[in-house]
Short mmCIF file of N, CA and C and ligand atoms in Angstrom, two decimals:
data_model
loop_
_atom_site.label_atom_id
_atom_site.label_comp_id
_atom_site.label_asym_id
_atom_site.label_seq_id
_atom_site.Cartn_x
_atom_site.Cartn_y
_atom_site.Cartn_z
N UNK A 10 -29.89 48.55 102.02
CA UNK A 10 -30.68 48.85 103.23
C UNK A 10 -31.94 47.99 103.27
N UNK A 11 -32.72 48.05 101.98
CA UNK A 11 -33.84 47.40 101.71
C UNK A 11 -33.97 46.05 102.41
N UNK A 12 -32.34 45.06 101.74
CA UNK A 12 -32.29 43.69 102.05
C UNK A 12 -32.07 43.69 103.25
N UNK A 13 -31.74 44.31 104.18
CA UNK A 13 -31.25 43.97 106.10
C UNK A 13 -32.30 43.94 106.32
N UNK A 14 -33.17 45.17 105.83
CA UNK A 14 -34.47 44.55 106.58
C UNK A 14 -35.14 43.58 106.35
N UNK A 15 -35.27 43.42 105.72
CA UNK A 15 -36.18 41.42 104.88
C UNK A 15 -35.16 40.87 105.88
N UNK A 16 -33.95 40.92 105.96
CA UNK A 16 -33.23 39.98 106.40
C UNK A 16 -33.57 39.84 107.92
N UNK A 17 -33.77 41.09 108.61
CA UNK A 17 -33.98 41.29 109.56
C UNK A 17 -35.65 40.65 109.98
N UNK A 18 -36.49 40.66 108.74
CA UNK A 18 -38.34 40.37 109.31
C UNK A 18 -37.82 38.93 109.39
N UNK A 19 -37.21 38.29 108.21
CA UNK A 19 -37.31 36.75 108.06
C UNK A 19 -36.70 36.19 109.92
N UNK A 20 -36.08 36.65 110.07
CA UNK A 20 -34.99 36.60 111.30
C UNK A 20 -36.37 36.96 111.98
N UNK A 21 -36.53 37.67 112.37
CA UNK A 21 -37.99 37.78 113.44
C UNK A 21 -38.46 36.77 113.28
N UNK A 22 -39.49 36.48 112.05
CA UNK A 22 -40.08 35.46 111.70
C UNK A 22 -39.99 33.97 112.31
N UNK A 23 -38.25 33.70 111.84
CA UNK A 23 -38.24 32.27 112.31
C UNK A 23 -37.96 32.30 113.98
N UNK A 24 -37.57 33.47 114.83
CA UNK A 24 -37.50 32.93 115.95
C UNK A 24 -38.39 33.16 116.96
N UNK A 25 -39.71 33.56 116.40
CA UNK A 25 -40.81 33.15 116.99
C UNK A 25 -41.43 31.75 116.75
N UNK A 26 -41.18 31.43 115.02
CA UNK A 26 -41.69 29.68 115.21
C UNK A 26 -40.68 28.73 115.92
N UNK A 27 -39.42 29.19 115.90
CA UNK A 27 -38.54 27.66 115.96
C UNK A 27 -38.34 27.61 117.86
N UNK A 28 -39.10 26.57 117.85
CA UNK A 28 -39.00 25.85 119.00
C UNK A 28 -38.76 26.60 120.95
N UNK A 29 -39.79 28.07 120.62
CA UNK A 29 -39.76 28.38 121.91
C UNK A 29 -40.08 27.36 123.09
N UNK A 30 -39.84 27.81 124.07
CA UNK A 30 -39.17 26.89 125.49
C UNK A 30 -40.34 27.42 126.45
N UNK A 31 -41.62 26.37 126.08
CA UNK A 31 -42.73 27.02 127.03
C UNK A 31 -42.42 27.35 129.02
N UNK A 32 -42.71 28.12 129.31
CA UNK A 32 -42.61 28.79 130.92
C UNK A 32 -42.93 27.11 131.38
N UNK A 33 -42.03 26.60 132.36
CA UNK A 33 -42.01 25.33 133.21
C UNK A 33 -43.38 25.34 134.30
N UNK A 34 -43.42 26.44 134.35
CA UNK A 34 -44.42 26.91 136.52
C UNK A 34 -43.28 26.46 137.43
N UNK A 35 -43.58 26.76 137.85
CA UNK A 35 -42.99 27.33 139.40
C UNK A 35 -43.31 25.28 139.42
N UNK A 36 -42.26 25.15 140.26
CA UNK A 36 -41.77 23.23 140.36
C UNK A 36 -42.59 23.22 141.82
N UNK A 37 -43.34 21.82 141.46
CA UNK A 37 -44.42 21.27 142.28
C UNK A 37 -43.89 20.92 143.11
N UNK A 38 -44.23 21.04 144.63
CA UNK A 38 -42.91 20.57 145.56
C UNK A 38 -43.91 19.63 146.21
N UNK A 39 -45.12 18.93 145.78
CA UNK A 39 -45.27 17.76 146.41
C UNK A 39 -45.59 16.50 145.30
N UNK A 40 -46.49 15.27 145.96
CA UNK A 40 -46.74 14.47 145.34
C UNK A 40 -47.76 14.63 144.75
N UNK A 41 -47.58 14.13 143.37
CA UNK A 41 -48.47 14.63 141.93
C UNK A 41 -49.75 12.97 141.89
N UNK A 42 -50.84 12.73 142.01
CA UNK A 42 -51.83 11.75 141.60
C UNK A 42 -52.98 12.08 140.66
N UNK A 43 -52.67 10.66 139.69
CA UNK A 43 -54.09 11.37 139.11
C UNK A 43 -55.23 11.35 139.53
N UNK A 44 -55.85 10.78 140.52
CA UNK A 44 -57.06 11.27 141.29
C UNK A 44 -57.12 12.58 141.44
N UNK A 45 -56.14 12.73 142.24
CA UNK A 45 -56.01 14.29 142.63
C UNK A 45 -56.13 15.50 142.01
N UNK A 46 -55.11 15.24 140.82
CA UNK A 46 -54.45 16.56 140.27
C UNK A 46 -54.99 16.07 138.84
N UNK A 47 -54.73 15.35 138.38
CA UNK A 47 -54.68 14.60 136.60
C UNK A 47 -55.89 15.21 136.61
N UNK A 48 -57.20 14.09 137.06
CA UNK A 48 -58.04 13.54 136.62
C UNK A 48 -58.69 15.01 136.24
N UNK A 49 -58.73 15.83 137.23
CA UNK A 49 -59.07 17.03 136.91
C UNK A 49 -59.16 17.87 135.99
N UNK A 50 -57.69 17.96 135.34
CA UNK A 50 -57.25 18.72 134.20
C UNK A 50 -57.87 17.95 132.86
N UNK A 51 -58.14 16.94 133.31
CA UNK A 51 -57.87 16.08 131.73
C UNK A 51 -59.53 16.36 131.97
N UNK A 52 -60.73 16.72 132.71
CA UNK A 52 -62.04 16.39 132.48
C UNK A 52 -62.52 17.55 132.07
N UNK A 53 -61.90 18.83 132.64
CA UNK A 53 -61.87 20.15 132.92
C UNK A 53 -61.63 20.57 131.00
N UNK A 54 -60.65 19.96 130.24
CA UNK A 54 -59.91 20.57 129.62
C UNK A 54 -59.79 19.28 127.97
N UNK A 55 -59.87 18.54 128.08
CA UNK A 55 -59.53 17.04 127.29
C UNK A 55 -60.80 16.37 126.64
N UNK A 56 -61.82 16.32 128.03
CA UNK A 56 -62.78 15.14 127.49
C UNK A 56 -64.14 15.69 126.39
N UNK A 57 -63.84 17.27 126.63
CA UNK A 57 -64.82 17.29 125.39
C UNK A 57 -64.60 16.74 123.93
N UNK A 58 -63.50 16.48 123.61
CA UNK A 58 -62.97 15.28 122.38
C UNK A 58 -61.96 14.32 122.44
N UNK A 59 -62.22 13.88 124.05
CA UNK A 59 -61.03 12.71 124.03
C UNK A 59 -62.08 12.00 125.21
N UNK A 60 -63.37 11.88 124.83
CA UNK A 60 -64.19 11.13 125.74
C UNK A 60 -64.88 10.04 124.67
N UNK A 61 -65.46 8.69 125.06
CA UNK A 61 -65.75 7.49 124.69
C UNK A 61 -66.89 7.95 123.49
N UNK A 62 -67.40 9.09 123.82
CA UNK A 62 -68.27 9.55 122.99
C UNK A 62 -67.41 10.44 121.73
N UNK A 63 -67.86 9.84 120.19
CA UNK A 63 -66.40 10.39 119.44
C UNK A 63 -65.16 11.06 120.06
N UNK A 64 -64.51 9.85 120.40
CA UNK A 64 -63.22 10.60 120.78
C UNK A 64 -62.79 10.72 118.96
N UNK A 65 -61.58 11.99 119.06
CA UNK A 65 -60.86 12.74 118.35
C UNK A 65 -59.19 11.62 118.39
N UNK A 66 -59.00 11.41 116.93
CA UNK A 66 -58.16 10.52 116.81
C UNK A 66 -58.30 8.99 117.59
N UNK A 67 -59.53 8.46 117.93
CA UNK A 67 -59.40 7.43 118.62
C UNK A 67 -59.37 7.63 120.32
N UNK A 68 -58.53 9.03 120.56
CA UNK A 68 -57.74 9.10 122.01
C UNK A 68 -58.91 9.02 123.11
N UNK A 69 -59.47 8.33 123.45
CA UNK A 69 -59.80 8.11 124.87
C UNK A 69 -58.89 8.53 126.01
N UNK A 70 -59.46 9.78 127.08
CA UNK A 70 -58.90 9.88 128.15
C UNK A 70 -60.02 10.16 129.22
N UNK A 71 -60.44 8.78 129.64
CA UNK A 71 -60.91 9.07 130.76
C UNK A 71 -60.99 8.44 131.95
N UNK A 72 -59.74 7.29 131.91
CA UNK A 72 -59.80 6.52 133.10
C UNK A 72 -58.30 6.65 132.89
N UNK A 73 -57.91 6.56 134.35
CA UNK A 73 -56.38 6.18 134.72
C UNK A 73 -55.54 5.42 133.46
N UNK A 74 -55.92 4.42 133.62
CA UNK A 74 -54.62 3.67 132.71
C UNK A 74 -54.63 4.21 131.40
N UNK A 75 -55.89 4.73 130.73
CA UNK A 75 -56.20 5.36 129.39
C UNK A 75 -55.07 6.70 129.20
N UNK A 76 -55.02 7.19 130.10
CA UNK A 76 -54.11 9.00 130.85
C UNK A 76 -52.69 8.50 130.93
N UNK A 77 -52.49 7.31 131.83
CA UNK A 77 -50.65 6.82 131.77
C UNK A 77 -50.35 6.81 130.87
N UNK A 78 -51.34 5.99 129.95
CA UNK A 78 -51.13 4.86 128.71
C UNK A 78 -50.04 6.11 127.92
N UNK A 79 -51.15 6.97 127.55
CA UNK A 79 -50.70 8.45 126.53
C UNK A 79 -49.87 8.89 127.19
N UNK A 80 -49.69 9.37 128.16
CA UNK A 80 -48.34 10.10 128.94
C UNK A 80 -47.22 9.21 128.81
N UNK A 81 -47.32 7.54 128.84
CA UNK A 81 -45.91 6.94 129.28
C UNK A 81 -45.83 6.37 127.59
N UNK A 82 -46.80 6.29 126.65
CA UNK A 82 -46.07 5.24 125.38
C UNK A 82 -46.90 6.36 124.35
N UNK A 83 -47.46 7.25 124.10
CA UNK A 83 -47.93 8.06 123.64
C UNK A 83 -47.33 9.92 123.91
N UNK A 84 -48.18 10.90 123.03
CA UNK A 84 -47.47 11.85 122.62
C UNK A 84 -48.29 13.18 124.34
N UNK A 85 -48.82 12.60 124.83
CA UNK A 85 -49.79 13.27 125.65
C UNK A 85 -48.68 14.41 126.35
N UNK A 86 -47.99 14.02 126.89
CA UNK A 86 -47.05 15.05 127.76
C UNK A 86 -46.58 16.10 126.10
N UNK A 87 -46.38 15.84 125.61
CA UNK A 87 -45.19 15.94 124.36
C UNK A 87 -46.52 17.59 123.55
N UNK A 88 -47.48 16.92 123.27
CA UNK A 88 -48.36 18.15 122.90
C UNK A 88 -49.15 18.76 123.47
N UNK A 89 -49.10 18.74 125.02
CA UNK A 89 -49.25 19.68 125.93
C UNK A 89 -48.47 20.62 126.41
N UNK A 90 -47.23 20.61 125.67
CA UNK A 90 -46.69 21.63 125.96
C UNK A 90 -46.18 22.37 124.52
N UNK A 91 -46.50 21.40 123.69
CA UNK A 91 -45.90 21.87 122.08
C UNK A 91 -47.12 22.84 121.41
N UNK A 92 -46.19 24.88 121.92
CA UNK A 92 -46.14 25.89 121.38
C UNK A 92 -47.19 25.41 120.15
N UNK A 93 -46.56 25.09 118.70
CA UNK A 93 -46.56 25.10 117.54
C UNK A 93 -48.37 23.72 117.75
N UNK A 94 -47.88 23.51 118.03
CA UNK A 94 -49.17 22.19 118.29
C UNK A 94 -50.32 21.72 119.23
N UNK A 95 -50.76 22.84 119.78
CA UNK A 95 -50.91 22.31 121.48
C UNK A 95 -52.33 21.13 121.63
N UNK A 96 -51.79 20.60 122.82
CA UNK A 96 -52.97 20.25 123.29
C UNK A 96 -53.46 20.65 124.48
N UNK A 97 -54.90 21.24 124.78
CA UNK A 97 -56.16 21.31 123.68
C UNK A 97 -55.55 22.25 122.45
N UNK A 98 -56.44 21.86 121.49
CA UNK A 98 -56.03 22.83 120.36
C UNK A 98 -55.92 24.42 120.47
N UNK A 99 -56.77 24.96 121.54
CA UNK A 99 -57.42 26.53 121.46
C UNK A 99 -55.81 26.65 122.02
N UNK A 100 -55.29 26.21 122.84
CA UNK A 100 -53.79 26.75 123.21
C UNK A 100 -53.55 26.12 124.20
N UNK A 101 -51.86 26.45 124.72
CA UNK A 101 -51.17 25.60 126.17
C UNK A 101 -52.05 26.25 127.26
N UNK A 102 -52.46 25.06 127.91
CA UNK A 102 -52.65 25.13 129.40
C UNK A 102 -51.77 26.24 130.28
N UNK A 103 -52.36 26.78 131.47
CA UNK A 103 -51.36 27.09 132.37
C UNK A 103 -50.37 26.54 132.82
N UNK A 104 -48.96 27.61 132.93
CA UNK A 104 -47.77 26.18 133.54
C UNK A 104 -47.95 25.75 134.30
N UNK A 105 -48.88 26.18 135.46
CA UNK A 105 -49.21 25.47 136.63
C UNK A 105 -49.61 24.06 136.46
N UNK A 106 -50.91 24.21 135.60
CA UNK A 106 -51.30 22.92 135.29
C UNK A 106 -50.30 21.92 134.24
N UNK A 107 -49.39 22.90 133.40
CA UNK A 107 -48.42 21.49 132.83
C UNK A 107 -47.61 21.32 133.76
N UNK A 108 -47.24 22.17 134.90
CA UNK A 108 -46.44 21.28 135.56
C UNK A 108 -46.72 20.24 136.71
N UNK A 109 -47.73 19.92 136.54
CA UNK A 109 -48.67 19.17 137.50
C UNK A 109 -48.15 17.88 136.74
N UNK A 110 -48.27 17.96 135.56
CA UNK A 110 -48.37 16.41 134.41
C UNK A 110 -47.03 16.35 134.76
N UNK A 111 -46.11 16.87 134.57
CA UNK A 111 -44.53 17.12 134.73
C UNK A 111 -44.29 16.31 135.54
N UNK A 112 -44.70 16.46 136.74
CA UNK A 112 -44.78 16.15 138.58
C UNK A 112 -44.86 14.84 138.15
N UNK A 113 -46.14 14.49 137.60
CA UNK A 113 -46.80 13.40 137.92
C UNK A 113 -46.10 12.06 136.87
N UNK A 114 -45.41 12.38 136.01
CA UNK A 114 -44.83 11.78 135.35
C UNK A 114 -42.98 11.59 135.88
N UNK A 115 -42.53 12.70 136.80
CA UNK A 115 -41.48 12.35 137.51
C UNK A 115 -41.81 11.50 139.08
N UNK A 116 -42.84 11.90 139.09
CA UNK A 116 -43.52 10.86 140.57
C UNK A 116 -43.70 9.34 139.95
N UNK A 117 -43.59 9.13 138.79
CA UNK A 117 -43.76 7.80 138.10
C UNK A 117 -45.63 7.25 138.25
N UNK A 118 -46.02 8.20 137.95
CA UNK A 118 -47.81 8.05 137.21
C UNK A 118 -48.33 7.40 138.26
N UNK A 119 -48.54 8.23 139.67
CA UNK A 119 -49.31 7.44 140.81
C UNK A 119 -50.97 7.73 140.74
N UNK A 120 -51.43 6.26 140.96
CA UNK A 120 -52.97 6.95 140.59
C UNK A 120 -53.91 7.41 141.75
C1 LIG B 124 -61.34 20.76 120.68
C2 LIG B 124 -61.01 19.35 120.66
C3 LIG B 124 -59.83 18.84 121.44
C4 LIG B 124 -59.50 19.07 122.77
C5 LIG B 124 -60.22 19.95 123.77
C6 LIG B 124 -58.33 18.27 123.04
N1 LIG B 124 -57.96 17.58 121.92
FE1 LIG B 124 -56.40 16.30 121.74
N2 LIG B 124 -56.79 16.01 119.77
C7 LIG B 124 -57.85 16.59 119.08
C8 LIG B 124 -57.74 16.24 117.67
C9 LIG B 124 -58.71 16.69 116.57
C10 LIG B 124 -56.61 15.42 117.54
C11 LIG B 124 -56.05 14.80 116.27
C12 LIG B 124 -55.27 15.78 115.47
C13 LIG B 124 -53.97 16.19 116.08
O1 LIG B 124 -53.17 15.31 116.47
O2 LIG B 124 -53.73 17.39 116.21
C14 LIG B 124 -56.01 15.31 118.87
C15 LIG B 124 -54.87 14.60 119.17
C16 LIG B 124 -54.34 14.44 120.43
C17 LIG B 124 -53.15 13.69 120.73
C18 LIG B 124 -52.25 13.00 119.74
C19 LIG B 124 -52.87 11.84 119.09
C20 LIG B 124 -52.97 10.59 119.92
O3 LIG B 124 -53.84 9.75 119.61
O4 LIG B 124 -52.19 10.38 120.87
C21 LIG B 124 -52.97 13.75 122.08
C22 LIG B 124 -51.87 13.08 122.90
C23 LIG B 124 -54.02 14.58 122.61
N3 LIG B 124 -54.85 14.98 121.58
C24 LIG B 124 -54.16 14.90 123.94
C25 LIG B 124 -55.05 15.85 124.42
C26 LIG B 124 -55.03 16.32 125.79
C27 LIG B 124 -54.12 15.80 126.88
C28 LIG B 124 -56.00 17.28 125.88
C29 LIG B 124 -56.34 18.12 127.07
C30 LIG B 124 -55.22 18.74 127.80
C31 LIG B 124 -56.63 17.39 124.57
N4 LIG B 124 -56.00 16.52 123.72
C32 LIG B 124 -57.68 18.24 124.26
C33 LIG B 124 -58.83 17.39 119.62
C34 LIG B 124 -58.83 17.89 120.92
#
């Protein structure tokens, strides 16, 4: 009896870490820019350690091409939504707002 249950916590355990499927938001039904929509999130939420002034890992985000750059050849989309990792560190954004980046990266990064 003892062991089902261990068997049973470990089993809890791992399927809270392994790779939950963060909430999408409700799908953006227009056109996504970073003027518009980006620039916002990333100043709002990013630049207190990803601004020219010690940025954190190097990452500068505060001009357009700096924001594609990480979204299209970098991890930017990738740990804004990664549960286990997020970016900002304190936790995931609203889906609203990841699905804005979503948008804006299927709109092909209009600035
Ligand atoms: C409280 C400080 C803090 C905030 C706020 C923050 N970051 Fe970070 N970020 C870090 C640190 C520290 C690292 C390096 C360690 C790591 O990768 O976890 C990092 C690493 C990263 C990386 C991976 C490394 C790289 O050079 O590409 C990306 C991408 C990133 N941040 C994007 C963002 C985005 C986008 C936001 C806002 C939505 C954000 N961060 C908000 C501190 C922060």
């Amino acid at each position: 009896m003892k062991k089902i249950f261990y068997i049973s916590i470990i089993a809890l355990i791992a399927s809270c870490t392994t790779a939950e499927i963060p909430f999408a938001g409700a799908p953006v039904d227009r056109t996504v820019t970073y003027s518009q929509d980006i620039q916002p999130i990333m100043f709002n939420n990013c630049l207190t350690c990803h601004s020219s002034v010690n940025p954190r890992n190097g990452l500068i985000l505060e001009t357009y091409s700096q924001v594609k750059n990480s979204a299209q050849n970098g991890t930017l989309i990738d740990r804004m939504n990664d549960v286990a990792n997020p970016m900002p560190q304190s936790g995931l954004l609203t889906p609203d707002k990841r699905a804005l980046v979503d948008k804006w990266k299927a709109d092909g990064y209009l600035e």
